[in-house]
Coordinates of C-alpha atoms and ligand atoms in Angstrom, one line a residue:
M1 CA 55.8 119.9 -4.2
S2 CA 59.1 118.2 -3.9
T3 CA 61.7 117.9 -1.2
T4 CA 65.3 117.0 -1.8
T5 CA 67.0 115.0 1.0
S6 CA 70.4 113.6 1.7
A7 CA 70.4 110.0 2.8
G8 CA 69.7 109.1 6.4
T9 CA 67.6 112.0 7.8
P10 CA 66.1 110.4 11.0
R11 CA 62.5 110.6 12.1
T12 CA 63.2 111.6 15.6
M13 CA 65.8 113.8 17.3
R14 CA 67.0 115.1 20.6
A15 CA 66.1 118.6 21.8
L16 CA 67.2 120.5 24.9
V17 CA 64.1 122.2 26.2
L18 CA 63.8 125.0 28.8
H19 CA 60.6 124.5 30.8
G20 CA 61.2 127.4 33.2
P21 CA 63.9 128.9 35.3
Q22 CA 66.7 126.4 35.9
D23 CA 64.7 123.6 34.3
L24 CA 66.4 122.3 31.1
R25 CA 65.4 118.8 29.9
F26 CA 66.4 116.6 27.0
E27 CA 63.4 115.4 25.0
T28 CA 62.9 113.3 21.9
R29 CA 60.9 115.1 19.2
D30 CA 59.9 114.3 15.7
A31 CA 62.6 115.6 13.3
P32 CA 61.2 118.5 11.2
V33 CA 60.8 118.5 7.5
A34 CA 61.7 121.4 5.3
E35 CA 58.6 123.3 4.1
P36 CA 58.5 125.3 0.8
G37 CA 61.2 127.9 0.8
E38 CA 63.0 126.3 3.7
V39 CA 66.0 124.1 4.2
L40 CA 66.6 121.6 7.0
V41 CA 69.9 122.2 8.8
E42 CA 71.7 119.5 10.8
I43 CA 73.0 121.7 13.6
G44 CA 76.8 122.0 14.1
S45 CA 78.0 124.3 16.8
V46 CA 75.7 126.5 18.9
G47 CA 77.1 129.4 20.9
V48 CA 75.9 130.2 24.4
C49 CA 75.0 133.9 24.8
G50 CA 74.5 136.1 27.9
S51 CA 70.8 136.2 27.0
D52 CA 70.7 132.4 27.1
K53 CA 72.0 132.6 30.7
H54 CA 69.3 135.0 31.7
F55 CA 66.6 132.8 30.1
Y56 CA 67.9 129.8 32.1
L57 CA 68.4 131.6 35.4
E58 CA 65.5 134.0 35.5
G59 CA 63.1 132.8 32.7
R60 CA 63.5 136.1 31.0
A61 CA 66.1 138.3 29.2
S62 CA 65.5 142.0 28.7
S63 CA 61.8 142.2 27.7
E64 CA 61.4 138.6 26.5
I65 CA 59.8 136.2 28.9
V66 CA 59.6 132.4 28.7
T67 CA 56.0 131.3 29.1
E68 CA 56.1 128.0 27.2
P69 CA 58.7 125.3 26.7
L70 CA 61.5 126.8 24.6
V71 CA 64.5 125.5 22.8
L72 CA 67.4 128.0 23.2
G73 CA 70.1 128.7 20.6
H74 CA 70.4 131.6 18.3
E75 CA 74.1 131.5 17.4
F76 CA 74.5 128.5 15.1
G77 CA 75.3 126.9 11.8
G78 CA 75.4 123.4 10.4
R79 CA 74.9 121.5 7.2
I80 CA 71.9 121.5 4.9
V81 CA 70.4 118.0 4.7
Q82 CA 67.1 118.8 3.0
A83 CA 65.8 121.4 0.7
G84 CA 62.0 122.1 0.5
S85 CA 60.4 123.1 -2.8
E86 CA 61.3 126.6 -3.9
A87 CA 64.8 126.1 -2.3
D88 CA 67.8 125.2 -4.5
A89 CA 68.3 121.4 -4.3
A90 CA 72.1 122.0 -4.9
L91 CA 72.2 123.4 -1.3
V92 CA 71.9 119.9 0.2
G93 CA 75.3 119.0 1.7
R94 CA 76.5 122.6 2.0
R95 CA 77.7 124.1 5.3
V96 CA 76.0 127.2 6.4
S97 CA 75.9 129.9 9.1
V98 CA 72.3 130.8 9.9
E99 CA 71.0 134.3 10.6
P100 CA 68.3 133.8 13.3
L101 CA 66.4 137.1 12.6
M102 CA 63.2 136.6 10.5
P103 CA 61.5 139.9 9.8
D104 CA 58.4 140.4 7.8
P105 CA 60.0 141.7 4.5
R106 CA 56.9 143.8 3.9
S107 CA 57.1 145.7 7.2
P108 CA 57.9 149.4 6.9
E109 CA 61.1 148.9 8.8
A110 CA 62.3 146.2 6.5
R111 CA 61.3 148.2 3.4
R112 CA 63.5 151.1 4.5
G113 CA 66.5 148.8 5.2
S114 CA 66.2 148.3 8.9
Y115 CA 64.7 144.9 9.1
N116 CA 66.2 144.4 12.6
L117 CA 63.7 147.0 13.8
D118 CA 60.6 145.2 12.6
P119 CA 58.5 144.8 15.8
A120 CA 56.9 141.6 14.4
Q121 CA 60.2 139.9 13.7
R122 CA 60.7 136.3 14.7
F123 CA 64.0 135.1 16.1
F124 CA 65.3 131.6 16.6
G125 CA 65.8 130.7 20.3
V126 CA 63.7 133.4 21.9
P127 CA 60.2 133.0 23.3
G128 CA 57.8 132.1 20.4
T129 CA 60.4 130.4 18.1
D130 CA 62.4 127.3 19.0
G131 CA 66.2 127.7 18.4
A132 CA 69.1 125.4 17.6
L133 CA 69.7 123.3 20.7
Q134 CA 68.2 120.4 18.8
Q135 CA 69.7 118.1 16.2
Y136 CA 67.7 119.6 13.2
L137 CA 66.0 122.9 12.6
R138 CA 64.2 124.1 9.5
V139 CA 65.1 127.6 8.5
P140 CA 64.1 130.0 5.7
V141 CA 66.5 129.4 2.8
Q142 CA 67.4 133.1 2.7
N143 CA 68.6 132.9 6.3
A144 CA 71.1 130.1 5.5
F145 CA 74.5 131.5 4.3
V146 CA 76.9 129.1 2.7
I147 CA 80.4 129.2 4.3
P148 CA 83.7 128.0 2.8
D149 CA 85.6 125.0 4.4
S150 CA 88.1 127.4 5.9
V151 CA 85.4 128.7 8.3
S152 CA 84.9 126.3 11.3
D153 CA 81.6 125.2 12.8
D154 CA 82.3 127.3 15.8
A155 CA 83.1 130.4 13.7
A156 CA 79.9 129.8 11.7
A157 CA 78.0 130.1 15.0
M158 CA 79.9 133.2 16.0
V159 CA 78.9 135.1 12.8
E160 CA 75.9 136.1 14.9
T161 CA 78.0 137.5 17.7
I162 CA 80.3 139.3 15.3
S163 CA 77.3 140.7 13.5
V164 CA 76.2 142.5 16.7
S165 CA 79.7 144.0 17.0
L166 CA 79.7 145.0 13.3
N167 CA 76.4 146.8 13.7
G168 CA 77.9 148.7 16.7
I169 CA 81.0 149.6 14.8
R170 CA 79.0 150.7 11.8
K171 CA 76.8 152.8 14.0
A172 CA 80.0 154.3 15.6
G173 CA 81.1 155.5 12.2
V174 CA 84.6 154.1 12.7
A175 CA 86.9 155.4 9.9
A176 CA 90.6 155.8 9.2
G177 CA 92.2 157.4 12.2
S178 CA 89.3 157.0 14.6
R179 CA 89.9 156.7 18.3
I180 CA 87.6 154.2 19.9
L181 CA 86.9 153.2 23.4
I182 CA 85.3 149.8 24.1
T183 CA 83.9 148.9 27.5
G184 CA 83.7 145.2 28.2
G185 CA 86.0 142.4 26.8
G186 CA 83.5 139.6 26.3
P187 CA 82.9 138.3 22.8
I188 CA 81.0 141.4 21.7
G189 CA 83.7 143.8 22.9
L190 CA 86.6 141.6 21.6
F191 CA 85.0 141.3 18.1
A192 CA 84.2 145.1 18.2
A193 CA 87.9 145.7 18.8
Q194 CA 88.9 143.6 15.9
L195 CA 86.3 145.2 13.6
A196 CA 87.4 148.7 14.8
F197 CA 90.9 148.1 13.5
L198 CA 89.5 146.5 10.3
H199 CA 87.6 149.8 9.7
G200 CA 90.7 151.8 10.1
A201 CA 90.7 152.9 13.8
S202 CA 94.1 154.2 14.8
R203 CA 93.6 153.6 18.5
V204 CA 91.3 151.2 20.3
V205 CA 91.3 151.3 24.1
L206 CA 89.4 148.4 25.7
V207 CA 88.4 148.4 29.4
E208 CA 87.9 145.0 31.0
P209 CA 88.5 143.7 34.6
Q210 CA 89.5 140.1 33.6
D211 CA 93.2 139.6 32.9
E212 CA 92.8 137.0 30.2
R213 CA 90.4 139.1 28.2
R214 CA 92.6 142.1 28.5
A215 CA 95.5 140.0 27.2
T216 CA 93.4 138.9 24.2
A217 CA 92.5 142.6 23.5
A218 CA 96.2 143.6 23.8
S219 CA 97.1 140.8 21.3
Y220 CA 94.9 142.6 18.7
G221 CA 96.8 145.9 19.3
C222 CA 94.4 147.5 21.8
E223 CA 95.5 149.5 24.7
V224 CA 93.9 148.1 27.7
A225 CA 92.7 149.2 31.2
S226 CA 91.1 147.3 34.0
D227 CA 88.9 150.2 35.1
L228 CA 87.2 153.0 33.2
A229 CA 88.3 155.4 35.8
D230 CA 91.9 154.8 34.7
V231 CA 91.1 156.1 31.2
D232 CA 91.8 159.8 31.1
E233 CA 90.9 161.0 27.6
R234 CA 88.0 161.3 25.2
F235 CA 87.2 159.3 22.1
D236 CA 85.4 159.7 18.7
A237 CA 83.1 156.9 19.8
V238 CA 82.6 154.8 22.9
V239 CA 81.1 151.3 22.3
E240 CA 79.5 150.2 25.6
C241 CA 79.3 146.4 25.8
T242 CA 78.8 145.7 29.5
G243 CA 75.2 146.9 30.3
V244 CA 76.5 147.8 33.8
G245 CA 74.9 151.0 35.1
V246 CA 78.0 152.9 36.3
V247 CA 79.9 152.0 33.1
R248 CA 76.9 153.1 31.0
H249 CA 77.0 156.4 32.8
D250 CA 80.7 157.0 32.9
S251 CA 81.3 155.9 29.3
C252 CA 79.3 159.0 28.1
L253 CA 81.9 161.2 29.9
K254 CA 84.6 159.7 27.7
V255 CA 83.1 160.8 24.4
A256 CA 84.8 163.7 22.6
P257 CA 82.7 166.7 21.5
G258 CA 80.5 165.7 18.6
G259 CA 81.2 162.0 19.2
K260 CA 79.0 159.0 19.7
A261 CA 78.0 156.8 22.6
I262 CA 77.0 153.4 21.3
F263 CA 75.1 151.1 23.6
I264 CA 75.2 147.4 22.9
G265 CA 75.3 145.8 26.4
V266 CA 72.0 144.7 27.8
G267 CA 71.6 145.3 31.5
A268 CA 69.1 147.0 33.9
Q269 CA 66.1 148.3 32.1
D270 CA 66.7 151.9 33.3
A271 CA 69.9 153.8 33.3
S272 CA 71.2 157.2 34.4
I273 CA 73.4 159.1 31.9
P274 CA 75.1 162.5 32.4
M275 CA 73.0 165.0 30.4
P276 CA 75.3 168.0 30.6
A277 CA 78.1 166.0 28.9
I278 CA 75.6 164.8 26.2
I279 CA 74.0 168.2 25.6
E280 CA 77.1 170.5 25.9
R281 CA 79.3 168.2 23.8
E282 CA 76.5 167.2 21.4
V283 CA 77.1 163.6 22.0
S284 CA 74.9 161.3 19.9
V285 CA 73.4 158.4 21.9
Q286 CA 72.7 155.3 19.8
G287 CA 71.3 151.9 20.7
V288 CA 72.2 148.7 18.8
M289 CA 69.5 146.2 18.1
R290 CA 70.8 142.9 16.7
Y291 CA 71.9 143.6 13.0
A292 CA 70.9 143.9 9.4
F293 CA 72.9 142.9 6.3
T294 CA 75.9 141.6 8.1
W295 CA 76.2 137.9 7.3
P296 CA 78.0 138.2 3.9
T297 CA 80.5 140.8 5.2
V298 CA 81.3 138.7 8.3
I299 CA 81.7 135.5 6.4
E300 CA 84.0 137.2 3.9
A301 CA 86.1 138.6 6.7
L302 CA 86.4 135.2 8.5
A303 CA 87.2 133.5 5.2
A304 CA 89.9 136.0 4.5
G305 CA 91.4 135.6 8.0
R306 CA 90.7 139.2 8.9
I307 CA 88.7 138.2 12.0
D308 CA 89.8 135.6 14.5
A309 CA 86.8 133.9 16.1
D310 CA 88.1 130.4 17.0
S311 CA 90.5 131.5 19.6
L312 CA 87.6 133.0 21.6
V313 CA 86.1 129.6 22.3
S314 CA 87.0 128.9 25.9
R315 CA 85.0 125.6 26.1
A316 CA 83.3 123.2 23.7
L317 CA 80.8 120.8 25.1
P318 CA 79.2 117.7 23.4
F319 CA 75.4 117.9 23.2
D320 CA 75.1 115.3 26.1
R321 CA 76.8 117.7 28.4
A322 CA 75.2 120.9 27.2
I323 CA 73.6 121.7 30.5
E324 CA 77.1 122.3 32.0
A325 CA 77.1 125.5 29.9
W326 CA 74.7 126.9 32.5
T327 CA 75.4 124.9 35.6
V328 CA 79.2 124.9 35.6
P329 CA 80.3 128.5 34.9
L330 CA 84.0 129.1 34.1
A331 CA 86.0 131.8 35.8
T332 CA 87.7 132.6 32.5
E333 CA 84.9 132.1 30.1
V334 CA 84.7 134.0 26.8
K335 CA 82.5 131.8 24.6
T336 CA 81.1 128.4 25.3
M337 CA 80.2 126.2 22.3
I338 CA 77.8 123.3 22.3
R339 CA 78.6 120.8 19.5
V340 CA 75.1 119.4 18.8
N341 CA 76.0 116.9 16.1
G342 CA 79.8 117.0 16.7
Ligands
ZN1 ZN1 73.5 136.2 21.4

């Protein structure tokens, strides 16, 4: 067994560890070593996600509950500093974006092409698997996707977010001439809007109460509204990115006959949706769980300048001040980045 290392990999590192609700602490840990089939990544930027906020505030997000100390961080990239045996030594020194989803490739779901639905999947930064808010993380080599120099560290982290939006836009079946409604102008909704146009949508309407976010959507060519009640038409697909109960409900009313209601936003565990509209208009209701087979597509689109990610970064914090991402919320936040080794 052999391990290829770039010079100067330290023995210890700093990690930001969540011990329970509103209890984040910096700790010193042994730096990991790449095992066979893995690479060691020196972490660059880590994006802070809505689910990270729920983990911090409530100790849970959706059905995932923090029961043991956990390192958050599932939106990330960095630089490979070590390759374990069975991983290509030429990767050492390359910059990568890391896909955090680790399915069992032999699961029935993975074998039929939906590896995001493997119930036994592991995922960096959710209970059971430490994430990227530490200086080094070892990852399976197949989860590390090399990025060109033109893709920034922040954009490398946002490949994860863009992937969620891409899965939603694929599920929506967006094609040339499609009319799409997006509810919510956070990162997922704003990337969904960009991707809808990339897939050929002729009209994209985005509903978002915050002025700055609406202005960003308008800059992509979206028509914008501050309230769903102001939208008086129906669409080939509605992509729901808020998770808010009333928006979930009313978005179904905005789907044209034979169209699709796509649910990305995670909110209350139960929701009420209008069954007559769904039955009588044959509306397809589709959930979106993470993503599958998105990293190469997203990296290509970023490298080609077809998706703008960097301008969605509203705040970048050095690792020392990472806790502010949770304790000092911004009124005009879109995406907060933590620059772990920046
Ligand atoms: Zn996320």
